[in-house]
Amino acid sequence: TLGSQNGLYMASHLLGGRDRVAVIEDPGYPDARKMLRSSFGELKFQPVDDEGMIVDERLKGATMVFVTPNRQFPTTVTMSELRRQALIEAAEEHDFFIVEDDYECDVDYRHFTPLPLFSVDGSGRVIYLASLSKGLSPGLRLGYMTAAEEFITAARDLRGRIMRHPPTVLQLTAAAFIRFGQYESRLRRIQKGHRERWEIANSFLRAHFPNFEIKGEFGGTTFILSDQEKRLRASEIAGRARERGVIIEEIAPCYSVWETGEYAFRVGVSAIDPLLIEAGLQELKQTIVELGA
């Protein structure tokens, strides 16, 4: 595929219909939400807690459930083993497909990364999507889909009607890069750097942002900061921080109800020189102080 989004488009096109229902995590990908709305007659939102997407009777009636279990976007939560098993069982009981986007799977530096839902699916109901973008280059837009043979045949036919296939030269180059070990070596370097960045940012945030709830699981490079006292909207902080050269991301657009996330924002450090992380976070802290929080 041309990245995970391309895979999701094909999956939603094949499974969708005006009389069908899709379910997405809340909060979740804004772009995925738009894509599913264009393919399904109804889109439902399933809340996320500290164990990942909640699995209950609200999934009944769905045709497709879109999840990011390994590293939920944007909360960074990893779905618990009990919740994973419950989701697989619910798919069989209620007859729906699971589209699993293994977000950041290539750069996850945990020693024991959870196996995908696809690996324990015995009924062919999980459609697994992943990307090589973060490990190679986002500009290459290379990804892949793994699913039951019949579904892959249908997806390949659909892809052929859209664009035939991703550029051959990109596929062959990436294949050689993987075959001769350069990709694995590059991933190790990236993972080592990401772990260093996470440790620096995690330590600073927890020491200097006591008034915020901080979520950012080990294995990634992003953190969610939530102002539980609702003193400052994330939009205010983001605008003033940008003036100081610090970019943060509002996560309100990730929620089905915008107001739910308007006091929370996302901080990412994957592209920042480790030597500059503390200085950048200090600027962010000063911004918040000047705004009166």
PDB file of C-alpha atoms in Angstrom:
ATOM      1  CA  THR A   1       0.000   0.000   0.000  1.00  0.00           C
ATOM      2  CA  LEU A   2       0.940   3.653  -0.115  1.00  0.00           C
ATOM      3  CA  GLY A   3       0.994   3.844   3.679  1.00  0.00           C
ATOM      4  CA  SER A   4      -1.558   2.893   6.326  1.00  0.00           C
ATOM      5  CA  GLN A   5      -4.059   5.540   5.222  1.00  0.00           C
ATOM      6  CA  ASN A   6      -4.169   4.003   1.759  1.00  0.00           C
ATOM      7  CA  GLY A   7      -4.764   0.605   3.359  1.00  0.00           C
ATOM      8  CA  LEU A   8      -7.556   1.997   5.531  1.00  0.00           C
ATOM      9  CA  TYR A   9      -9.186   3.590   2.495  1.00  0.00           C
ATOM     10  CA  MET A  10      -9.258   0.259   0.661  1.00  0.00           C
ATOM     11  CA  ALA A  11     -10.536  -1.629   3.714  1.00  0.00           C
ATOM     12  CA  SER A  12     -13.315   0.894   4.376  1.00  0.00           C
ATOM     13  CA  HIS A  13     -14.259   0.936   0.682  1.00  0.00           C
ATOM     14  CA  LEU A  14     -14.552  -2.871   0.599  1.00  0.00           C
ATOM     15  CA  LEU A  15     -16.438  -3.177   3.899  1.00  0.00           C
ATOM     16  CA  GLY A  16     -18.504  -0.001   3.717  1.00  0.00           C
ATOM     17  CA  GLY A  17     -22.043   0.745   2.605  1.00  0.00           C
ATOM     18  CA  ARG A  18     -24.911   3.109   3.314  1.00  0.00           C
ATOM     19  CA  ASP A  19     -26.575   0.517   5.550  1.00  0.00           C
ATOM     20  CA  ARG A  20     -23.402  -0.398   7.451  1.00  0.00           C
ATOM     21  CA  VAL A  21     -21.853   0.831  10.696  1.00  0.00           C
ATOM     22  CA  ALA A  22     -18.209   1.605  11.490  1.00  0.00           C
ATOM     23  CA  VAL A  23     -16.771   2.117  14.975  1.00  0.00           C
ATOM     24  CA  ILE A  24     -13.711   4.216  15.777  1.00  0.00           C
ATOM     25  CA  GLU A  25     -11.834   4.960  19.001  1.00  0.00           C
ATOM     26  CA  ASP A  26     -12.701   8.152  20.865  1.00  0.00           C
ATOM     27  CA  PRO A  27     -10.316   9.944  20.813  1.00  0.00           C
ATOM     28  CA  GLY A  28      -8.831   8.732  17.545  1.00  0.00           C
ATOM     29  CA  TYR A  29      -7.468   9.657  14.122  1.00  0.00           C
ATOM     30  CA  PRO A  30      -9.337  12.661  12.646  1.00  0.00           C
ATOM     31  CA  ASP A  31      -8.431  11.575   9.097  1.00  0.00           C
ATOM     32  CA  ALA A  32      -9.629   8.020   9.743  1.00  0.00           C
ATOM     33  CA  ARG A  33     -12.909   9.434  11.015  1.00  0.00           C
ATOM     34  CA  LYS A  34     -13.384  11.401   7.787  1.00  0.00           C
ATOM     35  CA  MET A  35     -12.566   8.335   5.699  1.00  0.00           C
ATOM     36  CA  LEU A  36     -15.011   6.105   7.539  1.00  0.00           C
ATOM     37  CA  ARG A  37     -17.773   8.700   7.360  1.00  0.00           C
ATOM     38  CA  SER A  38     -17.424   8.745   3.581  1.00  0.00           C
ATOM     39  CA  SER A  39     -17.757   4.943   3.300  1.00  0.00           C
ATOM     40  CA  PHE A  40     -20.300   3.992   5.980  1.00  0.00           C
ATOM     41  CA  GLY A  41     -23.850   5.029   6.668  1.00  0.00           C
ATOM     42  CA  GLU A  42     -23.160   5.478  10.384  1.00  0.00           C
ATOM     43  CA  LEU A  43     -20.033   6.120  12.438  1.00  0.00           C
ATOM     44  CA  LYS A  44     -20.013   5.333  16.157  1.00  0.00           C
ATOM     45  CA  PHE A  45     -17.440   6.410  18.729  1.00  0.00           C
ATOM     46  CA  GLN A  46     -16.114   3.976  21.328  1.00  0.00           C
ATOM     47  CA  PRO A  47     -14.363   5.469  24.375  1.00  0.00           C
ATOM     48  CA  VAL A  48     -10.748   4.738  25.311  1.00  0.00           C
ATOM     49  CA  ASP A  49      -9.468   4.276  28.865  1.00  0.00           C
ATOM     50  CA  ASP A  50      -6.144   3.221  30.387  1.00  0.00           C
ATOM     51  CA  GLU A  51      -6.504  -0.271  28.878  1.00  0.00           C
ATOM     52  CA  GLY A  52      -7.284   0.887  25.361  1.00  0.00           C
ATOM     53  CA  MET A  53     -10.604   0.907  23.557  1.00  0.00           C
ATOM     54  CA  ILE A  54     -13.470  -0.286  25.749  1.00  0.00           C
ATOM     55  CA  VAL A  55     -15.042  -3.531  24.529  1.00  0.00           C
ATOM     56  CA  ASP A  56     -18.738  -3.876  25.360  1.00  0.00           C
ATOM     57  CA  GLU A  57     -22.206  -4.290  23.861  1.00  0.00           C
ATOM     58  CA  ARG A  58     -21.920  -0.973  22.032  1.00  0.00           C
ATOM     59  CA  LEU A  59     -19.865  -2.782  19.377  1.00  0.00           C
ATOM     60  CA  LYS A  60     -22.872  -4.922  18.484  1.00  0.00           C
ATOM     61  CA  GLY A  61     -24.201  -4.073  15.032  1.00  0.00           C
ATOM     62  CA  ALA A  62     -20.867  -2.866  13.669  1.00  0.00           C
ATOM     63  CA  THR A  63     -19.507  -4.009  10.321  1.00  0.00           C
ATOM     64  CA  MET A  64     -16.010  -2.732  11.020  1.00  0.00           C
ATOM     65  CA  VAL A  65     -14.107  -1.592  14.128  1.00  0.00           C
ATOM     66  CA  PHE A  66     -10.973   0.509  13.617  1.00  0.00           C
ATOM     67  CA  VAL A  67      -8.384   0.297  16.424  1.00  0.00           C
ATOM     68  CA  THR A  68      -4.770   1.227  17.204  1.00  0.00           C
ATOM     69  CA  PRO A  69      -4.099  -1.339  19.966  1.00  0.00           C
ATOM     70  CA  ASN A  70      -0.299  -1.320  20.127  1.00  0.00           C
ATOM     71  CA  ARG A  71      -0.004   2.442  20.628  1.00  0.00           C
ATOM     72  CA  GLN A  72      -3.348   4.157  20.664  1.00  0.00           C
ATOM     73  CA  PHE A  73      -3.501   7.465  18.853  1.00  0.00           C
ATOM     74  CA  PRO A  74      -3.382   9.994  20.395  1.00  0.00           C
ATOM     75  CA  THR A  75      -3.324   8.731  24.024  1.00  0.00           C
ATOM     76  CA  THR A  76      -0.290   6.359  23.544  1.00  0.00           C
ATOM     77  CA  VAL A  77      -2.100   3.686  25.643  1.00  0.00           C
ATOM     78  CA  THR A  78      -1.370   0.023  24.876  1.00  0.00           C
ATOM     79  CA  MET A  79      -4.436  -2.224  24.847  1.00  0.00           C
ATOM     80  CA  SER A  80      -4.363  -4.777  27.667  1.00  0.00           C
ATOM     81  CA  GLU A  81      -4.245  -8.513  26.943  1.00  0.00           C
ATOM     82  CA  LEU A  82      -7.699  -9.019  28.451  1.00  0.00           C
ATOM     83  CA  ARG A  83      -9.128  -6.249  26.298  1.00  0.00           C
ATOM     84  CA  ARG A  84      -7.459  -7.683  23.169  1.00  0.00           C
ATOM     85  CA  GLN A  85      -8.953 -11.103  23.777  1.00  0.00           C
ATOM     86  CA  ALA A  86     -12.346  -9.566  24.471  1.00  0.00           C
ATOM     87  CA  LEU A  87     -12.217  -7.669  21.169  1.00  0.00           C
ATOM     88  CA  ILE A  88     -11.368 -10.808  19.184  1.00  0.00           C
ATOM     89  CA  GLU A  89     -14.222 -12.672  20.881  1.00  0.00           C
ATOM     90  CA  ALA A  90     -16.631  -9.779  20.282  1.00  0.00           C
ATOM     91  CA  ALA A  91     -15.761  -9.768  16.567  1.00  0.00           C
ATOM     92  CA  GLU A  92     -16.712 -13.433  16.334  1.00  0.00           C
ATOM     93  CA  GLU A  93     -19.834 -13.051  18.451  1.00  0.00           C
ATOM     94  CA  HIS A  94     -21.165  -9.925  16.731  1.00  0.00           C
ATOM     95  CA  ASP A  95     -19.820 -10.700  13.249  1.00  0.00           C
ATOM     96  CA  PHE A  96     -17.657  -7.637  12.528  1.00  0.00           C
ATOM     97  CA  PHE A  97     -14.211  -7.039  11.071  1.00  0.00           C
ATOM     98  CA  ILE A  98     -11.352  -5.437  13.008  1.00  0.00           C
ATOM     99  CA  VAL A  99      -9.053  -3.085  11.105  1.00  0.00           C
ATOM    100  CA  GLU A 100      -5.853  -2.883  13.147  1.00  0.00           C
ATOM    101  CA  ASP A 101      -3.446  -0.015  12.492  1.00  0.00           C
ATOM    102  CA  ASP A 102      -0.132  -0.917  14.133  1.00  0.00           C
ATOM    103  CA  TYR A 103       0.856   2.691  14.751  1.00  0.00           C
ATOM    104  CA  GLU A 104       4.625   3.285  15.177  1.00  0.00           C
ATOM    105  CA  CYS A 105       5.323  -0.468  15.146  1.00  0.00           C
ATOM    106  CA  ASP A 106       8.645  -0.020  13.347  1.00  0.00           C
ATOM    107  CA  VAL A 107      10.148   2.447  15.826  1.00  0.00           C
ATOM    108  CA  ASP A 108       8.774   1.005  19.087  1.00  0.00           C
ATOM    109  CA  TYR A 109      11.831   0.419  21.311  1.00  0.00           C
ATOM    110  CA  ARG A 110      10.214  -1.753  23.997  1.00  0.00           C
ATOM    111  CA  HIS A 111      11.927  -5.135  24.373  1.00  0.00           C
ATOM    112  CA  PHE A 112       8.585  -6.933  24.584  1.00  0.00           C
ATOM    113  CA  THR A 113       6.313  -5.223  22.083  1.00  0.00           C
ATOM    114  CA  PRO A 114       2.802  -6.744  22.195  1.00  0.00           C
ATOM    115  CA  LEU A 115       1.958  -8.996  19.271  1.00  0.00           C
ATOM    116  CA  PRO A 116      -0.668  -7.696  16.842  1.00  0.00           C
ATOM    117  CA  LEU A 117      -4.294  -8.755  17.138  1.00  0.00           C
ATOM    118  CA  PHE A 118      -3.800 -10.368  13.739  1.00  0.00           C
ATOM    119  CA  SER A 119      -1.386 -12.890  15.276  1.00  0.00           C
ATOM    120  CA  VAL A 120      -4.097 -14.367  17.522  1.00  0.00           C
ATOM    121  CA  ASP A 121      -6.988 -14.092  15.083  1.00  0.00           C
ATOM    122  CA  GLY A 122      -8.247 -17.540  14.172  1.00  0.00           C
ATOM    123  CA  SER A 123     -11.310 -16.514  12.180  1.00  0.00           C
ATOM    124  CA  GLY A 124      -9.882 -14.171   9.530  1.00  0.00           C
ATOM    125  CA  ARG A 125     -11.633 -11.115  10.961  1.00  0.00           C
ATOM    126  CA  VAL A 126      -8.559  -8.935  11.543  1.00  0.00           C
ATOM    127  CA  ILE A 127      -7.164  -6.750   8.760  1.00  0.00           C
ATOM    128  CA  TYR A 128      -3.683  -5.622   9.761  1.00  0.00           C
ATOM    129  CA  LEU A 129      -2.207  -2.340   8.509  1.00  0.00           C
ATOM    130  CA  ALA A 130       1.306  -1.038   9.068  1.00  0.00           C
ATOM    131  CA  SER A 131       3.766   1.351   7.485  1.00  0.00           C
ATOM    132  CA  LEU A 132       7.485   1.596   6.814  1.00  0.00           C
ATOM    133  CA  SER A 133       7.286   5.389   6.785  1.00  0.00           C
ATOM    134  CA  LYS A 134       8.769   6.157  10.190  1.00  0.00           C
ATOM    135  CA  GLY A 135      11.611   3.668   9.791  1.00  0.00           C
ATOM    136  CA  LEU A 136      12.496   4.675   6.222  1.00  0.00           C
ATOM    137  CA  SER A 137      11.026   8.038   5.278  1.00  0.00           C
ATOM    138  CA  PRO A 138       7.478   9.451   5.490  1.00  0.00           C
ATOM    139  CA  GLY A 139       7.864  10.746   1.941  1.00  0.00           C
ATOM    140  CA  LEU A 140       8.130   7.224   0.532  1.00  0.00           C
ATOM    141  CA  ARG A 141       4.575   6.333   1.629  1.00  0.00           C
ATOM    142  CA  LEU A 142       5.177   2.590   1.764  1.00  0.00           C
ATOM    143  CA  GLY A 143       3.006   0.318   3.865  1.00  0.00           C
ATOM    144  CA  TYR A 144       1.380  -3.081   3.818  1.00  0.00           C
ATOM    145  CA  MET A 145      -1.839  -4.934   4.559  1.00  0.00           C
ATOM    146  CA  THR A 146      -2.155  -8.469   5.914  1.00  0.00           C
ATOM    147  CA  ALA A 147      -5.510 -10.235   6.012  1.00  0.00           C
ATOM    148  CA  ALA A 148      -7.370 -13.360   4.952  1.00  0.00           C
ATOM    149  CA  GLU A 149      -6.600 -14.453   1.389  1.00  0.00           C
ATOM    150  CA  GLU A 150     -10.037 -13.572   0.013  1.00  0.00           C
ATOM    151  CA  PHE A 151      -9.855 -10.064   1.416  1.00  0.00           C
ATOM    152  CA  ILE A 152      -6.347  -9.490   0.058  1.00  0.00           C
ATOM    153  CA  THR A 153      -7.507 -10.631  -3.385  1.00  0.00           C
ATOM    154  CA  ALA A 154     -10.347  -8.096  -3.285  1.00  0.00           C
ATOM    155  CA  ALA A 155      -8.024  -5.357  -1.987  1.00  0.00           C
ATOM    156  CA  ARG A 156      -5.482  -6.049  -4.719  1.00  0.00           C
ATOM    157  CA  ASP A 157      -8.219  -5.809  -7.342  1.00  0.00           C
ATOM    158  CA  LEU A 158      -9.416  -2.490  -5.880  1.00  0.00           C
ATOM    159  CA  ARG A 159      -5.869  -1.130  -5.756  1.00  0.00           C
ATOM    160  CA  GLY A 160      -5.404  -2.074  -9.407  1.00  0.00           C
ATOM    161  CA  ARG A 161      -8.439   0.000 -10.353  1.00  0.00           C
ATOM    162  CA  ILE A 162      -7.105   2.980  -8.387  1.00  0.00           C
ATOM    163  CA  MET A 163      -3.388   3.062  -9.212  1.00  0.00           C
ATOM    164  CA  ARG A 164      -2.333  -0.486 -10.204  1.00  0.00           C
ATOM    165  CA  HIS A 165       0.497  -0.595  -7.631  1.00  0.00           C
ATOM    166  CA  PRO A 166       2.960   1.643  -5.741  1.00  0.00           C
ATOM    167  CA  PRO A 167       6.018   2.661  -7.809  1.00  0.00           C
ATOM    168  CA  THR A 168       8.055  -0.456  -8.536  1.00  0.00           C
ATOM    169  CA  VAL A 169      11.378   1.278  -7.999  1.00  0.00           C
ATOM    170  CA  LEU A 170      10.358   2.209  -4.439  1.00  0.00           C
ATOM    171  CA  GLN A 171       9.250  -1.333  -3.671  1.00  0.00           C
ATOM    172  CA  LEU A 172      12.442  -2.888  -5.049  1.00  0.00           C
ATOM    173  CA  THR A 173      14.673  -0.374  -3.274  1.00  0.00           C
ATOM    174  CA  ALA A 174      12.897  -0.908   0.052  1.00  0.00           C
ATOM    175  CA  ALA A 175      13.036  -4.686  -0.420  1.00  0.00           C
ATOM    176  CA  ALA A 176      16.807  -4.562  -0.991  1.00  0.00           C
ATOM    177  CA  PHE A 177      17.222  -2.266   2.008  1.00  0.00           C
ATOM    178  CA  ILE A 178      15.404  -4.817   4.168  1.00  0.00           C
ATOM    179  CA  ARG A 179      17.029  -7.894   2.619  1.00  0.00           C
ATOM    180  CA  PHE A 180      20.599  -6.767   3.218  1.00  0.00           C
ATOM    181  CA  GLY A 181      20.033  -5.650   6.810  1.00  0.00           C
ATOM    182  CA  GLN A 182      20.236  -1.873   6.431  1.00  0.00           C
ATOM    183  CA  TYR A 183      16.630  -1.419   7.496  1.00  0.00           C
ATOM    184  CA  GLU A 184      17.161  -3.375  10.727  1.00  0.00           C
ATOM    185  CA  SER A 185      20.308  -1.388  11.493  1.00  0.00           C
ATOM    186  CA  ARG A 186      18.491   1.871  10.852  1.00  0.00           C
ATOM    187  CA  LEU A 187      15.624   0.838  13.121  1.00  0.00           C
ATOM    188  CA  ARG A 188      18.047   0.071  15.949  1.00  0.00           C
ATOM    189  CA  ARG A 189      19.577   3.551  15.629  1.00  0.00           C
ATOM    190  CA  ILE A 190      16.162   5.193  15.509  1.00  0.00           C
ATOM    191  CA  GLN A 191      14.888   3.198  18.478  1.00  0.00           C
ATOM    192  CA  LYS A 192      17.967   4.038  20.537  1.00  0.00           C
ATOM    193  CA  GLY A 193      17.525   7.735  19.765  1.00  0.00           C
ATOM    194  CA  HIS A 194      13.801   7.644  20.485  1.00  0.00           C
ATOM    195  CA  ARG A 195      14.378   5.991  23.850  1.00  0.00           C
ATOM    196  CA  GLU A 196      16.909   8.683  24.797  1.00  0.00           C
ATOM    197  CA  ARG A 197      14.465  11.426  23.771  1.00  0.00           C
ATOM    198  CA  TRP A 198      11.598   9.839  25.700  1.00  0.00           C
ATOM    199  CA  GLU A 199      13.671   9.515  28.878  1.00  0.00           C
ATOM    200  CA  ILE A 200      14.790  13.158  28.730  1.00  0.00           C
ATOM    201  CA  ALA A 201      11.292  14.481  28.031  1.00  0.00           C
ATOM    202  CA  ASN A 202       9.556  12.190  30.517  1.00  0.00           C
ATOM    203  CA  SER A 203      11.902  13.192  33.329  1.00  0.00           C
ATOM    204  CA  PHE A 204      11.567  16.920  32.622  1.00  0.00           C
ATOM    205  CA  LEU A 205       7.797  16.914  32.163  1.00  0.00           C
ATOM    206  CA  ARG A 206       7.121  15.045  35.391  1.00  0.00           C
ATOM    207  CA  ALA A 207       9.464  17.305  37.340  1.00  0.00           C
ATOM    208  CA  HIS A 208       8.344  20.657  35.923  1.00  0.00           C
ATOM    209  CA  PHE A 209       4.668  20.263  34.939  1.00  0.00           C
ATOM    210  CA  PRO A 210       3.091  19.165  38.256  1.00  0.00           C
ATOM    211  CA  ASN A 211      -0.259  20.771  37.461  1.00  0.00           C
ATOM    212  CA  PHE A 212      -0.820  18.617  34.378  1.00  0.00           C
ATOM    213  CA  GLU A 213      -1.796  14.983  34.061  1.00  0.00           C
ATOM    214  CA  ILE A 214       0.898  13.451  31.850  1.00  0.00           C
ATOM    215  CA  LYS A 215       0.459  10.387  29.662  1.00  0.00           C
ATOM    216  CA  GLY A 216       3.227   9.053  27.469  1.00  0.00           C
ATOM    217  CA  GLU A 217       3.925   5.341  27.580  1.00  0.00           C
ATOM    218  CA  PHE A 218       7.453   3.968  27.341  1.00  0.00           C
ATOM    219  CA  GLY A 219       8.128   2.920  23.753  1.00  0.00           C
ATOM    220  CA  GLY A 220       7.001   6.111  22.029  1.00  0.00           C
ATOM    221  CA  THR A 221       8.032   9.739  21.689  1.00  0.00           C
ATOM    222  CA  THR A 222       4.815  11.626  22.387  1.00  0.00           C
ATOM    223  CA  PHE A 223       3.124  12.836  25.555  1.00  0.00           C
ATOM    224  CA  ILE A 224      -0.382  14.067  26.312  1.00  0.00           C
ATOM    225  CA  LEU A 225      -0.617  16.866  28.870  1.00  0.00           C
ATOM    226  CA  SER A 226      -4.074  17.502  30.331  1.00  0.00           C
ATOM    227  CA  ASP A 227      -4.986  20.499  32.472  1.00  0.00           C
ATOM    228  CA  GLN A 228      -7.366  18.830  34.919  1.00  0.00           C
ATOM    229  CA  GLU A 229      -8.323  22.168  36.480  1.00  0.00           C
ATOM    230  CA  LYS A 230      -9.250  23.584  33.048  1.00  0.00           C
ATOM    231  CA  ARG A 231      -7.372  26.823  33.513  1.00  0.00           C
ATOM    232  CA  LEU A 232      -6.005  27.268  29.987  1.00  0.00           C
ATOM    233  CA  ARG A 233      -7.294  25.968  26.676  1.00  0.00           C
ATOM    234  CA  ALA A 234      -4.745  24.138  24.559  1.00  0.00           C
ATOM    235  CA  SER A 235      -5.409  26.562  21.694  1.00  0.00           C
ATOM    236  CA  GLU A 236      -4.212  29.468  23.876  1.00  0.00           C
ATOM    237  CA  ILE A 237      -1.048  27.627  24.895  1.00  0.00           C
ATOM    238  CA  ALA A 238      -0.325  26.475  21.332  1.00  0.00           C
ATOM    239  CA  GLY A 239      -0.637  29.967  19.885  1.00  0.00           C
ATOM    240  CA  ARG A 240       1.653  31.588  22.446  1.00  0.00           C
ATOM    241  CA  ALA A 241       4.158  28.697  22.392  1.00  0.00           C
ATOM    242  CA  ARG A 242       4.470  28.973  18.613  1.00  0.00           C
ATOM    243  CA  GLU A 243       5.613  32.568  19.064  1.00  0.00           C
ATOM    244  CA  ARG A 244       8.461  31.200  21.205  1.00  0.00           C
ATOM    245  CA  GLY A 245       9.417  28.609  18.597  1.00  0.00           C
ATOM    246  CA  VAL A 246       7.748  25.639  20.313  1.00  0.00           C
ATOM    247  CA  ILE A 247       5.159  23.574  18.459  1.00  0.00           C
ATOM    248  CA  ILE A 248       2.538  21.565  20.330  1.00  0.00           C
ATOM    249  CA  GLU A 249      -0.558  19.880  18.919  1.00  0.00           C
ATOM    250  CA  GLU A 250      -4.105  20.367  20.130  1.00  0.00           C
ATOM    251  CA  ILE A 251      -5.918  17.041  20.491  1.00  0.00           C
ATOM    252  CA  ALA A 252      -9.470  18.403  20.606  1.00  0.00           C
ATOM    253  CA  PRO A 253      -9.941  17.470  16.899  1.00  0.00           C
ATOM    254  CA  CYS A 254      -9.352  13.821  17.884  1.00  0.00           C
ATOM    255  CA  TYR A 255     -12.530  13.731  20.003  1.00  0.00           C
ATOM    256  CA  SER A 256     -16.101  13.218  18.823  1.00  0.00           C
ATOM    257  CA  VAL A 257     -17.044  16.153  21.054  1.00  0.00           C
ATOM    258  CA  TRP A 258     -14.436  18.879  20.570  1.00  0.00           C
ATOM    259  CA  GLU A 259     -14.843  20.340  24.066  1.00  0.00           C
ATOM    260  CA  THR A 260     -13.769  17.051  25.673  1.00  0.00           C
ATOM    261  CA  GLY A 261     -10.160  17.601  24.651  1.00  0.00           C
ATOM    262  CA  GLU A 262      -9.829  21.370  24.546  1.00  0.00           C
ATOM    263  CA  TYR A 263      -7.706  21.446  27.720  1.00  0.00           C
ATOM    264  CA  ALA A 264      -5.206  18.834  26.524  1.00  0.00           C
ATOM    265  CA  PHE A 265      -2.356  18.915  24.046  1.00  0.00           C
ATOM    266  CA  ARG A 266       0.256  16.640  22.540  1.00  0.00           C
ATOM    267  CA  VAL A 267       4.035  17.075  22.768  1.00  0.00           C
ATOM    268  CA  GLY A 268       6.259  15.138  20.368  1.00  0.00           C
ATOM    269  CA  VAL A 269      10.056  14.862  20.538  1.00  0.00           C
ATOM    270  CA  SER A 270      10.956  12.315  17.839  1.00  0.00           C
ATOM    271  CA  ALA A 271      12.403  14.951  15.495  1.00  0.00           C
ATOM    272  CA  ILE A 272      14.116  17.081  18.168  1.00  0.00           C
ATOM    273  CA  ASP A 273      17.827  17.039  18.945  1.00  0.00           C
ATOM    274  CA  PRO A 274      18.080  15.464  22.421  1.00  0.00           C
ATOM    275  CA  LEU A 275      20.256  18.387  23.524  1.00  0.00           C
ATOM    276  CA  LEU A 276      17.417  20.817  22.760  1.00  0.00           C
ATOM    277  CA  ILE A 277      14.504  18.984  24.392  1.00  0.00           C
ATOM    278  CA  GLU A 278      14.848  20.425  27.896  1.00  0.00           C
ATOM    279  CA  ALA A 279      15.286  23.954  26.547  1.00  0.00           C
ATOM    280  CA  GLY A 280      12.159  23.600  24.416  1.00  0.00           C
ATOM    281  CA  LEU A 281      10.116  22.249  27.302  1.00  0.00           C
ATOM    282  CA  GLN A 282      11.388  25.065  29.513  1.00  0.00           C
ATOM    283  CA  GLU A 283      10.060  27.540  26.924  1.00  0.00           C
ATOM    284  CA  LEU A 284       6.722  25.725  27.009  1.00  0.00           C
ATOM    285  CA  LYS A 285       6.641  25.900  30.795  1.00  0.00           C
ATOM    286  CA  GLN A 286       7.438  29.618  30.716  1.00  0.00           C
ATOM    287  CA  THR A 287       4.657  30.148  28.183  1.00  0.00           C
ATOM    288  CA  ILE A 288       2.151  28.520  30.526  1.00  0.00           C
ATOM    289  CA  VAL A 289       3.406  30.563  33.490  1.00  0.00           C
ATOM    290  CA  GLU A 290       3.036  33.805  31.527  1.00  0.00           C
ATOM    291  CA  LEU A 291      -0.507  32.854  30.579  1.00  0.00           C
ATOM    292  CA  GLY A 292      -1.315  32.632  34.272  1.00  0.00           C
ATOM    293  CA  ALA A 293      -1.404  28.911  35.006  1.00  0.00           C
TER     294      ALA A 293
END
